PDB file of C-alpha atoms and ligand atoms in Angstrom:
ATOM      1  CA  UNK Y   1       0.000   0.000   0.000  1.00 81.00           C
ATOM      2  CA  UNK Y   2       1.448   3.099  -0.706  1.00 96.00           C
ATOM      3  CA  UNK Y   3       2.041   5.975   1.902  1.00 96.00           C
ATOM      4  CA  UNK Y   4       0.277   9.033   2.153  1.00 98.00           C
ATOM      5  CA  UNK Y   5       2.662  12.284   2.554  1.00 98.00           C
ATOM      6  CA  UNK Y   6       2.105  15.716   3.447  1.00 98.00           C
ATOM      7  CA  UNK Y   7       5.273  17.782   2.520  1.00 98.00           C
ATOM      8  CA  UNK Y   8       6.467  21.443   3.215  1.00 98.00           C
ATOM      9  CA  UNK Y   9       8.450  23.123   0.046  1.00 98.00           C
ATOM     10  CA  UNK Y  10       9.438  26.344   2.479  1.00 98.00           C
ATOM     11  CA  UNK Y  11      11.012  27.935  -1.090  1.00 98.00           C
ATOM     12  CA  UNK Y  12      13.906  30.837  -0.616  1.00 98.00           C
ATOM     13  CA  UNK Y  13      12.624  31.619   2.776  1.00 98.00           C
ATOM     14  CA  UNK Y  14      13.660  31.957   5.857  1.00 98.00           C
ATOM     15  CA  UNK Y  15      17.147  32.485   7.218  1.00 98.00           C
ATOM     16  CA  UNK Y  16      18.653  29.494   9.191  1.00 98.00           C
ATOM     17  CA  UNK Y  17      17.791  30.951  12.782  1.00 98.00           C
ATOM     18  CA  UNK Y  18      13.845  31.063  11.219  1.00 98.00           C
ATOM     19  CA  UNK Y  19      13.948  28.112   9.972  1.00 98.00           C
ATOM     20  CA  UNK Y  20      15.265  26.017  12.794  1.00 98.00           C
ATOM     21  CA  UNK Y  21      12.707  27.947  14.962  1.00 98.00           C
ATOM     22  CA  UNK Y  22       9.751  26.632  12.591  1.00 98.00           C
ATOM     23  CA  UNK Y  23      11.180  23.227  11.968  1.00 98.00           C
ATOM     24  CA  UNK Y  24      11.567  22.727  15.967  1.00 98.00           C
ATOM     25  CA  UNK Y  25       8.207  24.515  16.100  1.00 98.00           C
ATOM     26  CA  UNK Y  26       6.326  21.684  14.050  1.00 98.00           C
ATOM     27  CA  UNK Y  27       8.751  18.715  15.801  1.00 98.00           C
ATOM     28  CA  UNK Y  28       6.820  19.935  18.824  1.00 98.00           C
ATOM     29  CA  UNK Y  29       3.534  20.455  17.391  1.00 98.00           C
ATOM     30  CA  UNK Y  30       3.538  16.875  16.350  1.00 97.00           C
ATOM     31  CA  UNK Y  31       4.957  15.220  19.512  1.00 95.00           C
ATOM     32  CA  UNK Y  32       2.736  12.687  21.079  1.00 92.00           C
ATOM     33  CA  UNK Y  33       0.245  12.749  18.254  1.00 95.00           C
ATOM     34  CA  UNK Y  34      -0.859   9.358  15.916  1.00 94.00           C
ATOM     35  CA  UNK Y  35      -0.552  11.319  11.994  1.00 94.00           C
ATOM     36  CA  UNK Y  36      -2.403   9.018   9.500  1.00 96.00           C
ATOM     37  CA  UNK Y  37       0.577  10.236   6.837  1.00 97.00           C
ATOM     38  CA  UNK Y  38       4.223  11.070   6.367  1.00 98.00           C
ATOM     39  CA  UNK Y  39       5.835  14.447   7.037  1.00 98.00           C
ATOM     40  CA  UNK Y  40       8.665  16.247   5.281  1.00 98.00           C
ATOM     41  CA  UNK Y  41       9.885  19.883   4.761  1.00 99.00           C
ATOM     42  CA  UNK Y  42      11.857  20.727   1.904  1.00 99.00           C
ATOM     43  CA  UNK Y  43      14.357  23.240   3.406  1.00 99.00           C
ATOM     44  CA  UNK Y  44      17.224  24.999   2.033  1.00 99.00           C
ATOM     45  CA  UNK Y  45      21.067  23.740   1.218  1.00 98.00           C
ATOM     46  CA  UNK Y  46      21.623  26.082   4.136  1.00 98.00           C
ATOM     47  CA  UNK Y  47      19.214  24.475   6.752  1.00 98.00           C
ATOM     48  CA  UNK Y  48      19.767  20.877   6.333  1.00 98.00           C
ATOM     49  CA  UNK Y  49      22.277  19.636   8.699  1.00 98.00           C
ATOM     50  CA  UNK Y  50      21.437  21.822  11.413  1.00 98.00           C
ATOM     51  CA  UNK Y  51      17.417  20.966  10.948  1.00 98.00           C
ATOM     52  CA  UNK Y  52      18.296  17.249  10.232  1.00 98.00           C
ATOM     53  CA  UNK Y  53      20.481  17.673  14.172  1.00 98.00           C
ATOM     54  CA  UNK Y  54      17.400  19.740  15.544  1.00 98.00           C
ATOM     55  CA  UNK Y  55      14.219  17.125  15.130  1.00 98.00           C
ATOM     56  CA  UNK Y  56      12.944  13.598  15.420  1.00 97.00           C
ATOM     57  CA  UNK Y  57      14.014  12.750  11.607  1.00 97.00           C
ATOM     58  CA  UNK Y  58      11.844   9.465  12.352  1.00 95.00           C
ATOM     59  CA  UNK Y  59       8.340  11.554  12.463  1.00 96.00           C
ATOM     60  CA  UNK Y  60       9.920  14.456  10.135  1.00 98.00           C
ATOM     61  CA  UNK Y  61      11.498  13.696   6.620  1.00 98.00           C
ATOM     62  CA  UNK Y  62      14.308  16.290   5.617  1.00 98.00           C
ATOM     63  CA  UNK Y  63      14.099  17.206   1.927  1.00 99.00           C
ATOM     64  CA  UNK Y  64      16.487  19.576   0.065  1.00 99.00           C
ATOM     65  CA  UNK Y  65      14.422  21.563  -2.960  1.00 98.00           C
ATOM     66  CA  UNK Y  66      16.671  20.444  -5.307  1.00 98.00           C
ATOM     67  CA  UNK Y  67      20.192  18.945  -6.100  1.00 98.00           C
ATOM     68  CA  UNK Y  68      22.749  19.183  -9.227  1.00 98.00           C
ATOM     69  CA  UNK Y  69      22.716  16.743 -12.371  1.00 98.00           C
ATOM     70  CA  UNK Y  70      26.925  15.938 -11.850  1.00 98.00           C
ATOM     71  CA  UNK Y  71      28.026  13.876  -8.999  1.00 98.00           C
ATOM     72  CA  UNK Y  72      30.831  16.668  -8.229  1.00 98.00           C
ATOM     73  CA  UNK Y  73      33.857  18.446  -9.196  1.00 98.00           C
ATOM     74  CA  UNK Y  74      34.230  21.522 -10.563  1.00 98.00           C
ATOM     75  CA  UNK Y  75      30.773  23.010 -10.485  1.00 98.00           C
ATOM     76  CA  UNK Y  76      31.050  26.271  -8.504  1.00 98.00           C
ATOM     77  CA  UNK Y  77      28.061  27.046  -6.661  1.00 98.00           C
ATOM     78  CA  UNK Y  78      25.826  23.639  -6.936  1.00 98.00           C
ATOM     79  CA  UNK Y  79      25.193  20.914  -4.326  1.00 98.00           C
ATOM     80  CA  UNK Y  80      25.531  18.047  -5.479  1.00 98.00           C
ATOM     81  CA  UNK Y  81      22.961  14.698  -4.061  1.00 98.00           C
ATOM     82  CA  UNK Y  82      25.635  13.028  -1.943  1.00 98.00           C
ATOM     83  CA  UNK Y  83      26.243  16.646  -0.069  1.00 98.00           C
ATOM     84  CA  UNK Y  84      22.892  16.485   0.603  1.00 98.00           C
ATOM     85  CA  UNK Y  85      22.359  13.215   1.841  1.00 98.00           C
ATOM     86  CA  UNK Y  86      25.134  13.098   4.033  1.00 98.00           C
ATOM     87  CA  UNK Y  87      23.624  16.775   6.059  1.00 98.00           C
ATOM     88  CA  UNK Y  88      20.455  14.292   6.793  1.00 98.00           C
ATOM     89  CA  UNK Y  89      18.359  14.876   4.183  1.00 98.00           C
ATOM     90  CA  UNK Y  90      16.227  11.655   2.606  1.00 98.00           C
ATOM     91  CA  UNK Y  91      13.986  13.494   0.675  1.00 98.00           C
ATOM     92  CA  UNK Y  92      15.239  15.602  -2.922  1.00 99.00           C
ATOM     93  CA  UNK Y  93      12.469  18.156  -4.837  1.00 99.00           C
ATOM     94  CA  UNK Y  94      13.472  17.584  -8.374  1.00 98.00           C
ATOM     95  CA  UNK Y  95      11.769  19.483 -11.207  1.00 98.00           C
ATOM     96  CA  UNK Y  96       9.755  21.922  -9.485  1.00 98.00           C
ATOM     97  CA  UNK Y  97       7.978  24.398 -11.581  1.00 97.00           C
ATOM     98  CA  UNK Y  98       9.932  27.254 -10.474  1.00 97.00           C
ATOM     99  CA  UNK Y  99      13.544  25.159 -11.006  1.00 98.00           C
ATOM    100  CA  UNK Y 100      12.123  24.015 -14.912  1.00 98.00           C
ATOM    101  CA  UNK Y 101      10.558  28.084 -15.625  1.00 97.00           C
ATOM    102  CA  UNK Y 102      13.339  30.187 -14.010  1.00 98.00           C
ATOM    103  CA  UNK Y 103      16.413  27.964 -14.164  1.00 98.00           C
ATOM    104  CA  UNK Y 104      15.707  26.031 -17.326  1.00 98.00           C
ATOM    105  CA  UNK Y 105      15.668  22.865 -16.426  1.00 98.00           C
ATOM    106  CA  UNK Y 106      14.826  20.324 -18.779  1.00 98.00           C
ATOM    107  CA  UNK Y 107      13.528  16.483 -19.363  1.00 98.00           C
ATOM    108  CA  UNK Y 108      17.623  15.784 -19.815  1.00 98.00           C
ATOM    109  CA  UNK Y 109      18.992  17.680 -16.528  1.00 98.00           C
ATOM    110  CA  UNK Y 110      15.833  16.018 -14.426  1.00 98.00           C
ATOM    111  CA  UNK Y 111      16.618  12.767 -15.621  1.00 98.00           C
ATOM    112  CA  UNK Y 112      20.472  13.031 -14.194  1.00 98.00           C
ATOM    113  CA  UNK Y 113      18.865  14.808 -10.958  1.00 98.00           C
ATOM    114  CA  UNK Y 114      16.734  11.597 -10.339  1.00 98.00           C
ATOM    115  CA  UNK Y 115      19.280   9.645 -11.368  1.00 98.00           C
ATOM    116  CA  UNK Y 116      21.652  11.011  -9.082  1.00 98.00           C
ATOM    117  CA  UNK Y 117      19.231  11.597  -6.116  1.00 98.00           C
ATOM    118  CA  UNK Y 118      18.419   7.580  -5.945  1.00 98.00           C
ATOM    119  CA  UNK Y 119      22.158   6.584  -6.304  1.00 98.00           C
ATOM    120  CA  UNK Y 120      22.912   8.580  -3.527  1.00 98.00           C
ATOM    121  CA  UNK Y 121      19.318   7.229  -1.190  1.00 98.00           C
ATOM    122  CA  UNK Y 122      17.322   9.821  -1.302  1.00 98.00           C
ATOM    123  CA  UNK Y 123      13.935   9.973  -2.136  1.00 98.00           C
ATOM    124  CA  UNK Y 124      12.487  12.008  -4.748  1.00 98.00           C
ATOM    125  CA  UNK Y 125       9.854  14.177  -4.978  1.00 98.00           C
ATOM    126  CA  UNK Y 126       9.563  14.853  -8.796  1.00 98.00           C
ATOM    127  CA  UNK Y 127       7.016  17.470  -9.437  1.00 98.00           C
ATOM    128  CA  UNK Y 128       4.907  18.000 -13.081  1.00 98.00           C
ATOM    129  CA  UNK Y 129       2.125  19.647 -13.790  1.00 98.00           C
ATOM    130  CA  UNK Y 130       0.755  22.292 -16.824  1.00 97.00           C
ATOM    131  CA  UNK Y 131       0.573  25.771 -16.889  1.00 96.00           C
ATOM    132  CA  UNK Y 132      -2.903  27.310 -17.205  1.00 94.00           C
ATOM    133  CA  UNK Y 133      -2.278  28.160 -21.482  1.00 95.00           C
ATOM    134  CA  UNK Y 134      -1.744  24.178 -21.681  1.00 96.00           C
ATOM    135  CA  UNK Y 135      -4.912  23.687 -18.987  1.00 95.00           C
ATOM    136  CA  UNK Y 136      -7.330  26.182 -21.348  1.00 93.00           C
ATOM    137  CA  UNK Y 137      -6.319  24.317 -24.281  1.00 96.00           C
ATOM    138  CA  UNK Y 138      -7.123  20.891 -22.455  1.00 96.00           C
ATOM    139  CA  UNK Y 139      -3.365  19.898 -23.381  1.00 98.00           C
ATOM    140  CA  UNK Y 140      -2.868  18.732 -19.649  1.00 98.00           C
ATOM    141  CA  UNK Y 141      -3.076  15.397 -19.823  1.00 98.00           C
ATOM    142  CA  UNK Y 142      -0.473  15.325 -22.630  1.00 98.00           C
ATOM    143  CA  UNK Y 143       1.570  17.604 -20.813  1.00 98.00           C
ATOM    144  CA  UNK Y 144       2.194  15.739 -17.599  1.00 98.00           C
ATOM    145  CA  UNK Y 145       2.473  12.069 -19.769  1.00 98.00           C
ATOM    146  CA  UNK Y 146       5.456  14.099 -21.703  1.00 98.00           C
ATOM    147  CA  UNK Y 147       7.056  15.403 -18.753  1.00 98.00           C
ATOM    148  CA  UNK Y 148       6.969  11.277 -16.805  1.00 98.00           C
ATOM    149  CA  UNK Y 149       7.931  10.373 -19.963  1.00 98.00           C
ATOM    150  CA  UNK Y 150      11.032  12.425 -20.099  1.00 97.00           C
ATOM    151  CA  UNK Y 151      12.338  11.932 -17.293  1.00 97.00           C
ATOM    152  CA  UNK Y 152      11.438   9.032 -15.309  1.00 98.00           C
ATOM    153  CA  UNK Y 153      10.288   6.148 -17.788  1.00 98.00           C
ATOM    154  CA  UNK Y 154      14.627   4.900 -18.357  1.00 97.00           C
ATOM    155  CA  UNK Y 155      14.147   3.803 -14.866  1.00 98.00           C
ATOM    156  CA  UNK Y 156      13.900   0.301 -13.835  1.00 98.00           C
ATOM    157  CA  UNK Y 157      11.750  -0.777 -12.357  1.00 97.00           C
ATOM    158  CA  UNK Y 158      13.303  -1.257  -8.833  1.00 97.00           C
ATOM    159  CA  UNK Y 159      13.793   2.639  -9.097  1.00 98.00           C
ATOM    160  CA  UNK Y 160      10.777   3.680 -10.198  1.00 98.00           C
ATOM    161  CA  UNK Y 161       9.016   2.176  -7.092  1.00 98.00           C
ATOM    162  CA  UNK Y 162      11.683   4.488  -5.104  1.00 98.00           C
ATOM    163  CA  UNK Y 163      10.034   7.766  -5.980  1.00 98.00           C
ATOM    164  CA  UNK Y 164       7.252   9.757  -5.117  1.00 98.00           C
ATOM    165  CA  UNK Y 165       5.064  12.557  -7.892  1.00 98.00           C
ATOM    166  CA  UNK Y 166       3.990  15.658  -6.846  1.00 98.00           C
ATOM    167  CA  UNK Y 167       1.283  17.021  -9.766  1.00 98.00           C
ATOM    168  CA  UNK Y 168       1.167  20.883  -9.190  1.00 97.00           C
ATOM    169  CA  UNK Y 169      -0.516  22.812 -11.865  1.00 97.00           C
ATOM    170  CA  UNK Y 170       1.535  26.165 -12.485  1.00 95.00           C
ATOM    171  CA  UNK Y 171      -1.716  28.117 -12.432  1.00 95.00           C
ATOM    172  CA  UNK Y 172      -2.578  26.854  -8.799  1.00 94.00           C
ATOM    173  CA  UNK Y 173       1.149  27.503  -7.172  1.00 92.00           C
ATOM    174  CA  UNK Y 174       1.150  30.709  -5.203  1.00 90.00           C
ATOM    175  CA  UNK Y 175      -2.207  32.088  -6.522  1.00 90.00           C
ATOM    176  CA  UNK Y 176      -4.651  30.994  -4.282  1.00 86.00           C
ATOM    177  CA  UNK Y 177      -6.133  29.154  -6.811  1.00 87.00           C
ATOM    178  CA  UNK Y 178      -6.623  25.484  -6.179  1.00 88.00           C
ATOM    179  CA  UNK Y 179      -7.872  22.769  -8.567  1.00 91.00           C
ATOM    180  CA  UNK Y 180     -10.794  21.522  -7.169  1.00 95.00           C
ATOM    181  CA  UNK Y 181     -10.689  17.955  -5.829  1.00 97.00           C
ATOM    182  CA  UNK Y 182     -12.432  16.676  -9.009  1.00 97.00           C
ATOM    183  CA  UNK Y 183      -9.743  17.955 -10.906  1.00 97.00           C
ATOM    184  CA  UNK Y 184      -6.887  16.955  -8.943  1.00 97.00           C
ATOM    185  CA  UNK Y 185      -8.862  13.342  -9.049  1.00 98.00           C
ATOM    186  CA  UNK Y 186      -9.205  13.130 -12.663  1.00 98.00           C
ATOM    187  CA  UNK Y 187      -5.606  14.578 -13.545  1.00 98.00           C
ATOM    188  CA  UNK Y 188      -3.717  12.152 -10.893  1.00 98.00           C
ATOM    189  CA  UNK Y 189      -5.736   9.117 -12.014  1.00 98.00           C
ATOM    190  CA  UNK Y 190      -4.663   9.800 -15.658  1.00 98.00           C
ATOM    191  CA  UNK Y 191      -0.921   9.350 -13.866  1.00 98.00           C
ATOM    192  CA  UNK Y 192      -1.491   6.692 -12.155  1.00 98.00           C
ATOM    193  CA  UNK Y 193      -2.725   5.109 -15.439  1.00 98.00           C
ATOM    194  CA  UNK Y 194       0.123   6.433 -17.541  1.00 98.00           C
ATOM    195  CA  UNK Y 195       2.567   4.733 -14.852  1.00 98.00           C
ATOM    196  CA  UNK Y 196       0.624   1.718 -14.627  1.00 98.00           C
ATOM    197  CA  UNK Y 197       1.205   1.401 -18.784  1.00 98.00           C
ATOM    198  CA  UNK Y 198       4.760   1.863 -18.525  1.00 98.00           C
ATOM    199  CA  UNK Y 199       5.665  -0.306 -15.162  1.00 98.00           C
ATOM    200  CA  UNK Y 200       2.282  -2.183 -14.397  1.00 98.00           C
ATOM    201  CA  UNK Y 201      -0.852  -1.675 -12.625  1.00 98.00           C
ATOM    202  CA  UNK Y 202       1.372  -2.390  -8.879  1.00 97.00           C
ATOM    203  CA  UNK Y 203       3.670  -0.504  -9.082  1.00 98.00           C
ATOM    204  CA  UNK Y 204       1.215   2.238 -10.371  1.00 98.00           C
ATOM    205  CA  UNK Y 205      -0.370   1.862  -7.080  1.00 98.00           C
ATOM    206  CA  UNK Y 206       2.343   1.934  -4.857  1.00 98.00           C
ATOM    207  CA  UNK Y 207       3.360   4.900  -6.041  1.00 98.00           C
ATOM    208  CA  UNK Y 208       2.690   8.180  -3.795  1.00 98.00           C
ATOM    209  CA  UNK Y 209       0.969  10.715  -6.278  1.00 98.00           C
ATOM    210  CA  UNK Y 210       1.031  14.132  -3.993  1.00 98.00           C
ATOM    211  CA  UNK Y 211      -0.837  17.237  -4.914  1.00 98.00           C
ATOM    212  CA  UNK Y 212       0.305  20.633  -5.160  1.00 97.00           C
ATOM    213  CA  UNK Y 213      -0.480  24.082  -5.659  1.00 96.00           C
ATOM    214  CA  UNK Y 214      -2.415  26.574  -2.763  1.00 94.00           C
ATOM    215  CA  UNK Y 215      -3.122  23.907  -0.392  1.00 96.00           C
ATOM    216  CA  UNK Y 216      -4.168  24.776   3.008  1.00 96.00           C
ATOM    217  CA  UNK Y 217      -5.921  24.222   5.845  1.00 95.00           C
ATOM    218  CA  UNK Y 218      -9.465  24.429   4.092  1.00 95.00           C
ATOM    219  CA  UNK Y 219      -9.083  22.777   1.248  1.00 96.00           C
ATOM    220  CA  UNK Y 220      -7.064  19.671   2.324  1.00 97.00           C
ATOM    221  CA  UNK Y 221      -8.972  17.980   3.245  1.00 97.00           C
ATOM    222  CA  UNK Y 222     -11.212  17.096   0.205  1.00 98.00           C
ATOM    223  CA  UNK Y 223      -8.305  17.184  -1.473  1.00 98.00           C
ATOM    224  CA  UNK Y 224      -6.682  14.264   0.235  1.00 98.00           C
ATOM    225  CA  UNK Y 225     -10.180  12.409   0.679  1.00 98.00           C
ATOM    226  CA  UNK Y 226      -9.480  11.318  -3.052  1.00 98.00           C
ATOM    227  CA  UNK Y 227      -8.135   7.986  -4.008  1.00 98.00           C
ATOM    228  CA  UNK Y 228      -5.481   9.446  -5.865  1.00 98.00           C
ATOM    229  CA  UNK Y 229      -4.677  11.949  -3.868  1.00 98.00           C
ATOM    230  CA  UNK Y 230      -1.899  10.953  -1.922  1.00 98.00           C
ATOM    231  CA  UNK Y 231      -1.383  13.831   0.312  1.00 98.00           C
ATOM    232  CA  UNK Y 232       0.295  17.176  -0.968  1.00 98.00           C
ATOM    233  CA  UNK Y 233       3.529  19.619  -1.331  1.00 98.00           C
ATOM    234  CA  UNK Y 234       2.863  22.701   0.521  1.00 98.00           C
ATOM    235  CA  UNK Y 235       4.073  25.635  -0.341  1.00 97.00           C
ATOM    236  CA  UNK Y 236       3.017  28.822   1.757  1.00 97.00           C
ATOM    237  CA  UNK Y 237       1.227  27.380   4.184  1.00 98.00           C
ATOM    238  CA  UNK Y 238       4.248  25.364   5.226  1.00 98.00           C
ATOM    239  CA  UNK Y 239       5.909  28.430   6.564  1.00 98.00           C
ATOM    240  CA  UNK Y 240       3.800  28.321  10.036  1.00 98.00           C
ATOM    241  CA  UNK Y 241       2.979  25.510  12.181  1.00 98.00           C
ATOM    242  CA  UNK Y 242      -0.292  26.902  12.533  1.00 98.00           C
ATOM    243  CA  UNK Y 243      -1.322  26.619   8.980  1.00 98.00           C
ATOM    244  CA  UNK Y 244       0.841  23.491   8.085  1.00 98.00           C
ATOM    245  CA  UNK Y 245      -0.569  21.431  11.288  1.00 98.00           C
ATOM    246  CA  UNK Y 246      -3.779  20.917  10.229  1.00 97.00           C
ATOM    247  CA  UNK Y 247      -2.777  19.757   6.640  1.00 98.00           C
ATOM    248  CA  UNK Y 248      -0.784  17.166   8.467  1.00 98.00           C
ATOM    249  CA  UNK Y 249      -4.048  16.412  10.142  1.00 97.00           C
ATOM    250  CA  UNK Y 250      -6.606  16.267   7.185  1.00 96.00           C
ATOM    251  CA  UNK Y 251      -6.353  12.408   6.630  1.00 94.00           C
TER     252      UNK Y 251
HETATM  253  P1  PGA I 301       1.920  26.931  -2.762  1.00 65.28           P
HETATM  254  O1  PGA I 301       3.222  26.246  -3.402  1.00 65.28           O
HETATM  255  O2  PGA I 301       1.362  25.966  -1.768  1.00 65.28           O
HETATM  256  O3  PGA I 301       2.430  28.198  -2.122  1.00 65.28           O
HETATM  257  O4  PGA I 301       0.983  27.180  -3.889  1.00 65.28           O
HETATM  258  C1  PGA I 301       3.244  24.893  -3.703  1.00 65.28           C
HETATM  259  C2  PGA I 301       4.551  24.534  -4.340  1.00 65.28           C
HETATM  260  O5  PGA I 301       5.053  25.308  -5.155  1.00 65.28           O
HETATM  261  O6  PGA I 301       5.144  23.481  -4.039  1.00 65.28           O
END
């Protein structure tokens, strides 16, 4: 059976003294309490080893918001997945909307990211999803086959049941604009279908399928109450225990 997740993507925010002050925050929110899901927060390079030292990693999954496509060496500036791994982080954001519009990341460079990210043990989190041009012009199924297809269908099969999806439509991210339930439904059962045709109807269904894009405390819930709705990647309202608790809580 596959696990639910409820994830934090805290973006370029927060400096490290704000951050370990949240992430301690939500270790304490969550003390004592039976969750029904999985929780990680996708912090920055910065924040990872001190956040990994700072909470219960075994009730709170550490995820870096991206790593670089070469294994190391001369690359000034990136981080590569090994770096990442070994400051406690199991959990890699690969392909996030933002990383594919403003850095130009492409099918090819994901591909080496996920690559990368499961020789080195992490988990990843490999986001898709249209933008609202390709919604209006009902392209979005096609859009988010294409995008699996690019980067994730070389895997084997062993690999593939390593990673988790995270469908967040570019129009809902940021904008307070969510896709309904329905949608989210129909679009992650398409997915699942397109995964099930490339590495069979199990391994389709073991696979997390998260959703993203304005999620928060009052929409969650019906959200998650889909079958294919595997839980979600939280942007915003991950930045405050108060508003990311009770997304934790809506299974
Ligand atoms: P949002 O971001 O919840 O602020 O819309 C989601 C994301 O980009 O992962």
């Amino acid at each position: 059976m596959r696990k639910n997740i409820i994830a934090g993507n805290w973006k370029m925010n927060t400096t490290l003294p704000e951050g370990l002050a949240l992430a301690k925050g939500l270790n304490e929110a969550l003390k004592g309490k039976t969750l029904k899901c999985d929780v990680v927060i996708g912090v920055p390079f910065t924040h990872l080893a001190s956040i990994a030292a700072a909470i219960d990693t075994d009730r709170i999954g550490v995820a870096a918001q991206n790593c670089a496509n070469n294994g190391k060496g001369a690359f000034t500036g990136e981080v590569s997945a090994a770096m990442v791994a070994s400051a406690g982080a199991t959990y890699v954001i690969i392909g996030h909307s933002e990383r594919r519009s403003y850095y130009h990341e492409n099918d090819e460079i994901l591909k080496e990211k996920v690559n990368l990210a499961l020789a080195n043990g992490l988990t990843p989190i490999f986001c898709i999803g249209e933008a609202l041009e390709e919604r209006e012009a009902g392209k979005h199924f096609e859009v988010v086959d294409l995008q699996v297809e690019g980067a994730l269908f070389d895997l084997s099969a062993g690999d593939f049941g390593k990673l988790v999806i995270a469908y967040e439509p570019v129009w809902a991210i940021g904008t307070g604009k969510t896709a309904t339930a329905e949608q989210a439904q129909e679009i992650h059962a398409h997915i699942r279908s397109t995964l099930a045709n490339k590495y069979g109807q199990t391994a389709a269904d073991n696979c997390p399928i998260l959703y993203g894009g304005s999620m928060n405390a009052e929409n969650a819930k019906a959200l998650v109450a889909k079958p294919d709705v595997d839980g979600g990647l939280i942007g915003g309202a991950s930045l405050s225990v108060e508003k990311f608790l009770p997304i934790v809580e809506a299974f």
